[in-house]
Every structure is written in C-alpha cells, then in structure tokens.
Amino acid sequence: MKYGILSGSLKQEKSCSVMLAEQLFLQDFETPIIYSAAATNSTQILKKLEDCDTVILSFPLYFDALPSHLLAFLIQWEAYRETHASALNLYVIVNCGFFEGKQCQHALKIVENWCRKSNVQYRGGIGIGGGPMLNEIQSMSWKHGPKAPVSKALIRMKDTLQKNLSIENCFVQPAFPRRFYILMAHHSWNQQLKKRGFESGDIYPRR
C-alpha cells in the first residue's frame, strides 16, 4: 500500500496540517508530502497523487470551508482524473481555530461531494478544533493531557487506513477548558496586533 499526504496549508514549514497528518505515520515509514499551494497546473504532482493507493488530505478550515487555493487544486485534479483516474482512497483531516471540532463538518461534506464527483473513495475524516493550540504544544505528550482526545482520533484513523477500511466522520477538540482557550486566543491576537503596530481598538468599530 502506497500512501501520500496532500497538505492544503499555505505554510510549508511548521504547518499544523502536516503535523497532524504525520502522526499517522510516525515510526513506520517516510510518507511523501505534497503541498497543494505549490502545485498549481502541475501534471507531475497529479501523477504522484495518482500513483498512491491512499492519500491523506489535511488542511486548515477557511470560513467553514476549504482554502481557495486548495479548491482550485481539487478542480484541476478532478479534470485530470477524467482521463487518468486510478483506484484511490482519501482520508481527510481538517483543523480549525475554533475550539469545537464540529465546526469542520461542512468542509468534510464538501470533500466528500468532491470525491463522489471525481470517482475517489471517500474513507472518512476528522474535524479537529483548537488547531493553533496543538501547533504550539507539539513538545507535549500525545498520550496524556490536552492532546489525548486528538491522539485517540488519529490512532483510530491510522488503524482504519492500514486495514483499508472506512470510518465515520468524527469531531474532537483538546482536553482543555473552552473559556481558557478563548482567553488565550484573544491574548495571542492582541500580541500579534501590537507586533504590527496596532491596538485592539484599531480593528473594532467605534460606537
């Protein structure tokens, strides 16, 4: 079985999308990573994907849907498969900045519909909340603490894809108090504003 990771993130370094997908293959074997943002109009990249038996698509949520560059890439891939289709399984991981992983449900449905139209076997997906937090605590254990629920979902997907089976879409978030997560998010946003020479009052409408 030949696997590949398709990243829908604009980042090619320190990407939460790649970090999550790689958890499926750690200590097993090296899995090629393809970045959709750098693959526009690339027949060579499409050939690499079609050479895989199973692809794991991992991307960040944009406005309850897919990033525009990833949508454009999927449209190209769909057209390519009209004449170069091979048997292909697709598992999906979506991460979002919202705390609740359920926020990713519409994005998973979009990918599932694309699979149906493109003759790709949709094998199920995971919607993961608290993506930015997971990216900041990579040194922490996956077995215990905030990352444990996410780890369990990824292990379940790993076991399933190794058996070439399907899973139901599931939604998880870190084992962490929601209100503290929101407080941390606001603090981070304000710090980023200050780095760019703004104050929080500059971006909110005056009443």
PDB file of C-alpha atoms in Angstrom:
ATOM      1  CA  MET A   1       0.000   0.000   0.000  1.00  0.00           C
ATOM      2  CA  LYS A   2       1.439   3.343  -1.063  1.00  0.00           C
ATOM      3  CA  TYR A   3       0.466   6.417   0.960  1.00  0.00           C
ATOM      4  CA  GLY A   4       0.798  10.143   0.356  1.00  0.00           C
ATOM      5  CA  ILE A   5      -0.017  13.320   2.301  1.00  0.00           C
ATOM      6  CA  LEU A   6      -1.656  16.238   0.500  1.00  0.00           C
ATOM      7  CA  SER A   7      -1.351  19.435   2.522  1.00  0.00           C
ATOM      8  CA  GLY A   8      -3.893  22.186   1.952  1.00  0.00           C
ATOM      9  CA  SER A   9      -1.999  24.658   4.114  1.00  0.00           C
ATOM     10  CA  LEU A  10      -0.234  27.694   2.675  1.00  0.00           C
ATOM     11  CA  LYS A  11       2.628  27.000   5.078  1.00  0.00           C
ATOM     12  CA  GLN A  12       5.374  24.610   4.068  1.00  0.00           C
ATOM     13  CA  GLU A  13       7.069  24.815   7.466  1.00  0.00           C
ATOM     14  CA  LYS A  14       5.581  24.378  10.947  1.00  0.00           C
ATOM     15  CA  SER A  15       2.187  23.593   9.486  1.00  0.00           C
ATOM     16  CA  CYS A  16      -0.452  22.203  11.835  1.00  0.00           C
ATOM     17  CA  SER A  17      -1.988  20.337   8.876  1.00  0.00           C
ATOM     18  CA  VAL A  18       1.224  18.438   8.110  1.00  0.00           C
ATOM     19  CA  MET A  19       1.991  17.867  11.791  1.00  0.00           C
ATOM     20  CA  LEU A  20      -1.387  16.155  12.300  1.00  0.00           C
ATOM     21  CA  ALA A  21      -1.148  14.027   9.153  1.00  0.00           C
ATOM     22  CA  GLU A  22       2.371  12.886  10.017  1.00  0.00           C
ATOM     23  CA  GLN A  23       1.088  11.479  13.308  1.00  0.00           C
ATOM     24  CA  LEU A  24      -0.482   8.689  11.239  1.00  0.00           C
ATOM     25  CA  PHE A  25       2.916   7.502  10.018  1.00  0.00           C
ATOM     26  CA  LEU A  26       5.463   8.281  12.733  1.00  0.00           C
ATOM     27  CA  GLN A  27       7.934   5.454  13.374  1.00  0.00           C
ATOM     28  CA  ASP A  28       6.521   3.474  10.437  1.00  0.00           C
ATOM     29  CA  PHE A  29       7.946   4.852   7.212  1.00  0.00           C
ATOM     30  CA  GLU A  30       8.545   8.117   5.424  1.00  0.00           C
ATOM     31  CA  THR A  31       5.486   9.400   3.569  1.00  0.00           C
ATOM     32  CA  PRO A  32       5.806  11.924   0.722  1.00  0.00           C
ATOM     33  CA  ILE A  33       4.174  15.300   1.374  1.00  0.00           C
ATOM     34  CA  ILE A  34       2.619  17.246  -1.485  1.00  0.00           C
ATOM     35  CA  TYR A  35       1.735  20.919  -0.997  1.00  0.00           C
ATOM     36  CA  SER A  36      -1.318  21.959  -2.987  1.00  0.00           C
ATOM     37  CA  ALA A  37      -0.374  25.648  -2.752  1.00  0.00           C
ATOM     38  CA  ALA A  38       2.800  24.958  -4.762  1.00  0.00           C
ATOM     39  CA  ALA A  39       1.243  22.535  -7.235  1.00  0.00           C
ATOM     40  CA  THR A  40      -0.926  24.732  -9.477  1.00  0.00           C
ATOM     41  CA  ASN A  41      -1.071  23.397 -13.043  1.00  0.00           C
ATOM     42  CA  SER A  42       1.486  20.721 -12.176  1.00  0.00           C
ATOM     43  CA  THR A  43       0.833  17.494 -14.076  1.00  0.00           C
ATOM     44  CA  GLN A  44       3.815  15.935 -12.339  1.00  0.00           C
ATOM     45  CA  ILE A  45       2.229  16.461  -8.911  1.00  0.00           C
ATOM     46  CA  LEU A  46      -1.061  14.985 -10.103  1.00  0.00           C
ATOM     47  CA  LYS A  47       0.802  11.929 -11.401  1.00  0.00           C
ATOM     48  CA  LYS A  48       2.389  11.489  -7.963  1.00  0.00           C
ATOM     49  CA  LEU A  49      -1.029  11.545  -6.309  1.00  0.00           C
ATOM     50  CA  GLU A  50      -2.455   9.047  -8.785  1.00  0.00           C
ATOM     51  CA  ASP A  51       0.498   6.775  -8.062  1.00  0.00           C
ATOM     52  CA  CYS A  52      -0.707   6.460  -4.458  1.00  0.00           C
ATOM     53  CA  ASP A  53      -3.225   3.911  -3.226  1.00  0.00           C
ATOM     54  CA  THR A  54      -4.282   6.140  -0.332  1.00  0.00           C
ATOM     55  CA  VAL A  55      -3.989   9.903   0.142  1.00  0.00           C
ATOM     56  CA  ILE A  56      -4.456  11.774   3.420  1.00  0.00           C
ATOM     57  CA  LEU A  57      -5.737  15.284   2.728  1.00  0.00           C
ATOM     58  CA  SER A  58      -5.047  17.625   5.636  1.00  0.00           C
ATOM     59  CA  PHE A  59      -5.926  21.318   5.632  1.00  0.00           C
ATOM     60  CA  PRO A  60      -6.991  24.273   7.815  1.00  0.00           C
ATOM     61  CA  LEU A  61     -10.588  25.446   7.857  1.00  0.00           C
ATOM     62  CA  TYR A  62     -11.275  28.711   5.991  1.00  0.00           C
ATOM     63  CA  PHE A  63     -14.688  30.260   6.607  1.00  0.00           C
ATOM     64  CA  ASP A  64     -16.316  26.864   7.282  1.00  0.00           C
ATOM     65  CA  ALA A  65     -14.925  25.524   4.006  1.00  0.00           C
ATOM     66  CA  LEU A  66     -11.668  24.856   2.132  1.00  0.00           C
ATOM     67  CA  PRO A  67      -8.880  27.341   1.360  1.00  0.00           C
ATOM     68  CA  SER A  68      -9.384  28.825  -2.120  1.00  0.00           C
ATOM     69  CA  HIS A  69      -6.040  27.541  -3.429  1.00  0.00           C
ATOM     70  CA  LEU A  70      -6.993  24.014  -2.338  1.00  0.00           C
ATOM     71  CA  LEU A  71     -10.360  24.290  -4.079  1.00  0.00           C
ATOM     72  CA  ALA A  72      -8.586  25.371  -7.264  1.00  0.00           C
ATOM     73  CA  PHE A  73      -6.220  22.414  -6.969  1.00  0.00           C
ATOM     74  CA  LEU A  74      -9.073  19.944  -6.470  1.00  0.00           C
ATOM     75  CA  ILE A  75     -10.792  21.295  -9.590  1.00  0.00           C
ATOM     76  CA  GLN A  76      -7.599  20.628 -11.577  1.00  0.00           C
ATOM     77  CA  TRP A  77      -7.287  17.175 -10.057  1.00  0.00           C
ATOM     78  CA  GLU A  78     -10.915  16.388 -10.884  1.00  0.00           C
ATOM     79  CA  ALA A  79     -10.322  17.308 -14.543  1.00  0.00           C
ATOM     80  CA  TYR A  80      -7.129  15.240 -14.606  1.00  0.00           C
ATOM     81  CA  ARG A  81      -8.948  12.194 -13.277  1.00  0.00           C
ATOM     82  CA  GLU A  82     -11.392  12.260 -16.194  1.00  0.00           C
ATOM     83  CA  THR A  83      -8.657  10.687 -18.337  1.00  0.00           C
ATOM     84  CA  HIS A  84      -6.077   9.440 -15.799  1.00  0.00           C
ATOM     85  CA  ALA A  85      -8.171   8.019 -12.974  1.00  0.00           C
ATOM     86  CA  SER A  86      -6.814   5.254 -10.767  1.00  0.00           C
ATOM     87  CA  ALA A  87      -8.365   3.478  -7.777  1.00  0.00           C
ATOM     88  CA  LEU A  88      -7.777   5.869  -4.885  1.00  0.00           C
ATOM     89  CA  ASN A  89      -8.756   6.133  -1.214  1.00  0.00           C
ATOM     90  CA  LEU A  90      -8.958   9.511   0.529  1.00  0.00           C
ATOM     91  CA  TYR A  91      -8.924  10.193   4.270  1.00  0.00           C
ATOM     92  CA  VAL A  92      -9.344  13.778   5.485  1.00  0.00           C
ATOM     93  CA  ILE A  93      -8.108  15.779   8.471  1.00  0.00           C
ATOM     94  CA  VAL A  94      -9.432  19.325   8.964  1.00  0.00           C
ATOM     95  CA  ASN A  95      -8.166  21.579  11.744  1.00  0.00           C
ATOM     96  CA  CYS A  96      -9.669  24.892  12.770  1.00  0.00           C
ATOM     97  CA  GLY A  97      -9.047  27.788  15.112  1.00  0.00           C
ATOM     98  CA  PHE A  98     -12.477  27.396  16.661  1.00  0.00           C
ATOM     99  CA  PHE A  99     -12.481  25.329  19.829  1.00  0.00           C
ATOM    100  CA  GLU A 100     -15.139  22.906  18.631  1.00  0.00           C
ATOM    101  CA  GLY A 101     -14.100  20.370  16.010  1.00  0.00           C
ATOM    102  CA  LYS A 102     -17.728  20.186  14.871  1.00  0.00           C
ATOM    103  CA  GLN A 103     -17.097  23.457  13.050  1.00  0.00           C
ATOM    104  CA  CYS A 104     -15.336  21.385  10.363  1.00  0.00           C
ATOM    105  CA  GLN A 105     -18.398  19.335   9.402  1.00  0.00           C
ATOM    106  CA  HIS A 106     -19.283  21.336   6.278  1.00  0.00           C
ATOM    107  CA  ALA A 107     -15.703  21.204   4.977  1.00  0.00           C
ATOM    108  CA  LEU A 108     -15.710  17.409   5.283  1.00  0.00           C
ATOM    109  CA  LYS A 109     -19.003  17.271   3.398  1.00  0.00           C
ATOM    110  CA  ILE A 110     -17.523  19.407   0.594  1.00  0.00           C
ATOM    111  CA  VAL A 111     -14.613  16.987   0.218  1.00  0.00           C
ATOM    112  CA  GLU A 112     -16.966  14.016   0.330  1.00  0.00           C
ATOM    113  CA  ASN A 113     -19.033  15.518  -2.500  1.00  0.00           C
ATOM    114  CA  TRP A 114     -15.845  16.160  -4.495  1.00  0.00           C
ATOM    115  CA  CYS A 115     -14.839  12.523  -4.043  1.00  0.00           C
ATOM    116  CA  ARG A 116     -18.206  11.344  -5.323  1.00  0.00           C
ATOM    117  CA  LYS A 117     -17.887  13.519  -8.433  1.00  0.00           C
ATOM    118  CA  SER A 118     -14.231  12.603  -9.024  1.00  0.00           C
ATOM    119  CA  ASN A 119     -14.643   8.857  -8.516  1.00  0.00           C
ATOM    120  CA  VAL A 120     -12.451   8.818  -5.410  1.00  0.00           C
ATOM    121  CA  GLN A 121     -13.289   6.542  -2.486  1.00  0.00           C
ATOM    122  CA  TYR A 122     -14.040   8.810   0.482  1.00  0.00           C
ATOM    123  CA  ARG A 123     -12.920   6.910   3.562  1.00  0.00           C
ATOM    124  CA  GLY A 124     -13.925   9.384   6.280  1.00  0.00           C
ATOM    125  CA  GLY A 125     -12.465  12.327   8.128  1.00  0.00           C
ATOM    126  CA  ILE A 126     -11.655  14.020  11.412  1.00  0.00           C
ATOM    127  CA  GLY A 127     -12.604  17.592  12.318  1.00  0.00           C
ATOM    128  CA  ILE A 128     -10.186  18.940  14.929  1.00  0.00           C
ATOM    129  CA  GLY A 129     -10.753  22.062  16.987  1.00  0.00           C
ATOM    130  CA  GLY A 130      -8.057  24.117  18.666  1.00  0.00           C
ATOM    131  CA  GLY A 131      -5.590  23.728  15.813  1.00  0.00           C
ATOM    132  CA  PRO A 132      -3.370  26.727  16.725  1.00  0.00           C
ATOM    133  CA  MET A 133      -3.054  25.431  20.279  1.00  0.00           C
ATOM    134  CA  LEU A 134      -1.988  21.971  19.094  1.00  0.00           C
ATOM    135  CA  ASN A 135       0.688  23.556  16.943  1.00  0.00           C
ATOM    136  CA  GLU A 136       2.075  25.440  19.944  1.00  0.00           C
ATOM    137  CA  ILE A 137       2.268  22.435  22.290  1.00  0.00           C
ATOM    138  CA  GLN A 138       3.978  19.943  19.962  1.00  0.00           C
ATOM    139  CA  SER A 139       6.517  19.031  22.662  1.00  0.00           C
ATOM    140  CA  MET A 140       3.773  17.778  24.986  1.00  0.00           C
ATOM    141  CA  SER A 141       2.790  14.113  25.127  1.00  0.00           C
ATOM    142  CA  TRP A 142       0.072  12.850  22.798  1.00  0.00           C
ATOM    143  CA  LYS A 143      -0.924  10.137  25.256  1.00  0.00           C
ATOM    144  CA  HIS A 144      -1.961  12.404  28.125  1.00  0.00           C
ATOM    145  CA  GLY A 145      -3.183  15.942  28.684  1.00  0.00           C
ATOM    146  CA  PRO A 146      -4.770  18.329  26.160  1.00  0.00           C
ATOM    147  CA  LYS A 147      -3.732  16.347  23.059  1.00  0.00           C
ATOM    148  CA  ALA A 148      -5.092  12.971  24.198  1.00  0.00           C
ATOM    149  CA  PRO A 149      -8.567  13.190  22.518  1.00  0.00           C
ATOM    150  CA  VAL A 150      -6.959  14.207  19.226  1.00  0.00           C
ATOM    151  CA  SER A 151      -4.427  11.408  19.520  1.00  0.00           C
ATOM    152  CA  LYS A 152      -7.177   8.821  20.019  1.00  0.00           C
ATOM    153  CA  ALA A 153      -8.981  10.001  16.865  1.00  0.00           C
ATOM    154  CA  LEU A 154      -5.752   9.891  14.833  1.00  0.00           C
ATOM    155  CA  ILE A 155      -4.869   6.412  16.113  1.00  0.00           C
ATOM    156  CA  ARG A 156      -8.326   5.223  15.113  1.00  0.00           C
ATOM    157  CA  MET A 157      -7.826   6.645  11.615  1.00  0.00           C
ATOM    158  CA  LYS A 158      -4.364   5.064  11.394  1.00  0.00           C
ATOM    159  CA  ASP A 159      -5.722   1.621  12.316  1.00  0.00           C
ATOM    160  CA  THR A 160      -8.519   2.017   9.792  1.00  0.00           C
ATOM    161  CA  LEU A 161      -6.396   3.134   6.847  1.00  0.00           C
ATOM    162  CA  GLN A 162      -3.915   0.316   7.445  1.00  0.00           C
ATOM    163  CA  LYS A 163      -6.825  -2.105   7.108  1.00  0.00           C
ATOM    164  CA  ASN A 164      -8.121  -0.215   4.057  1.00  0.00           C
ATOM    165  CA  LEU A 165     -11.489   0.417   5.727  1.00  0.00           C
ATOM    166  CA  SER A 166     -13.755   3.449   6.134  1.00  0.00           C
ATOM    167  CA  ILE A 167     -14.558   5.417   9.288  1.00  0.00           C
ATOM    168  CA  GLU A 168     -17.413   7.724  10.159  1.00  0.00           C
ATOM    169  CA  ASN A 169     -16.610  11.414  10.345  1.00  0.00           C
ATOM    170  CA  CYS A 170     -15.716  12.370  13.902  1.00  0.00           C
ATOM    171  CA  PHE A 171     -15.060  15.656  15.656  1.00  0.00           C
ATOM    172  CA  VAL A 172     -12.694  16.303  18.547  1.00  0.00           C
ATOM    173  CA  GLN A 173     -11.009  19.123  20.420  1.00  0.00           C
ATOM    174  CA  PRO A 174      -8.251  19.368  23.042  1.00  0.00           C
ATOM    175  CA  ALA A 175      -8.960  18.346  26.622  1.00  0.00           C
ATOM    176  CA  PHE A 176      -8.770  21.927  27.788  1.00  0.00           C
ATOM    177  CA  PRO A 177     -11.325  24.390  29.234  1.00  0.00           C
ATOM    178  CA  ARG A 178     -13.044  26.263  26.425  1.00  0.00           C
ATOM    179  CA  ARG A 179     -13.084  29.609  28.243  1.00  0.00           C
ATOM    180  CA  PHE A 180      -9.324  29.472  28.863  1.00  0.00           C
ATOM    181  CA  TYR A 181      -8.727  28.598  25.222  1.00  0.00           C
ATOM    182  CA  ILE A 182     -10.700  31.689  24.134  1.00  0.00           C
ATOM    183  CA  LEU A 183      -8.806  33.890  26.587  1.00  0.00           C
ATOM    184  CA  MET A 184      -5.507  32.575  25.213  1.00  0.00           C
ATOM    185  CA  ALA A 185      -6.682  33.180  21.645  1.00  0.00           C
ATOM    186  CA  HIS A 186      -7.599  36.813  22.373  1.00  0.00           C
ATOM    187  CA  HIS A 187      -4.257  37.362  24.091  1.00  0.00           C
ATOM    188  CA  SER A 188      -2.423  35.922  21.088  1.00  0.00           C
ATOM    189  CA  TRP A 189      -4.387  38.105  18.640  1.00  0.00           C
ATOM    190  CA  ASN A 190      -3.633  41.239  20.672  1.00  0.00           C
ATOM    191  CA  GLN A 191       0.065  40.377  20.783  1.00  0.00           C
ATOM    192  CA  GLN A 192       0.113  39.929  17.001  1.00  0.00           C
ATOM    193  CA  LEU A 193      -1.611  43.295  16.556  1.00  0.00           C
ATOM    194  CA  LYS A 194       0.988  45.031  18.701  1.00  0.00           C
ATOM    195  CA  LYS A 195       3.814  43.479  16.694  1.00  0.00           C
ATOM    196  CA  ARG A 196       2.297  45.081  13.608  1.00  0.00           C
ATOM    197  CA  GLY A 197       1.869  48.482  15.214  1.00  0.00           C
ATOM    198  CA  PHE A 198      -1.848  48.282  16.029  1.00  0.00           C
ATOM    199  CA  GLU A 199      -4.001  48.260  19.132  1.00  0.00           C
ATOM    200  CA  SER A 200      -7.129  46.166  19.620  1.00  0.00           C
ATOM    201  CA  GLY A 201      -9.268  49.315  19.418  1.00  0.00           C
ATOM    202  CA  ASP A 202      -7.994  49.985  15.898  1.00  0.00           C
ATOM    203  CA  ILE A 203      -9.817  46.994  14.398  1.00  0.00           C
ATOM    204  CA  TYR A 204     -13.135  47.185  16.242  1.00  0.00           C
ATOM    205  CA  PRO A 205     -15.865  49.613  15.128  1.00  0.00           C
ATOM    206  CA  ARG A 206     -16.290  52.674  17.303  1.00  0.00           C
ATOM    207  CA  ARG A 207     -19.738  53.029  18.844  1.00  0.00           C
TER     208      ARG A 207
END
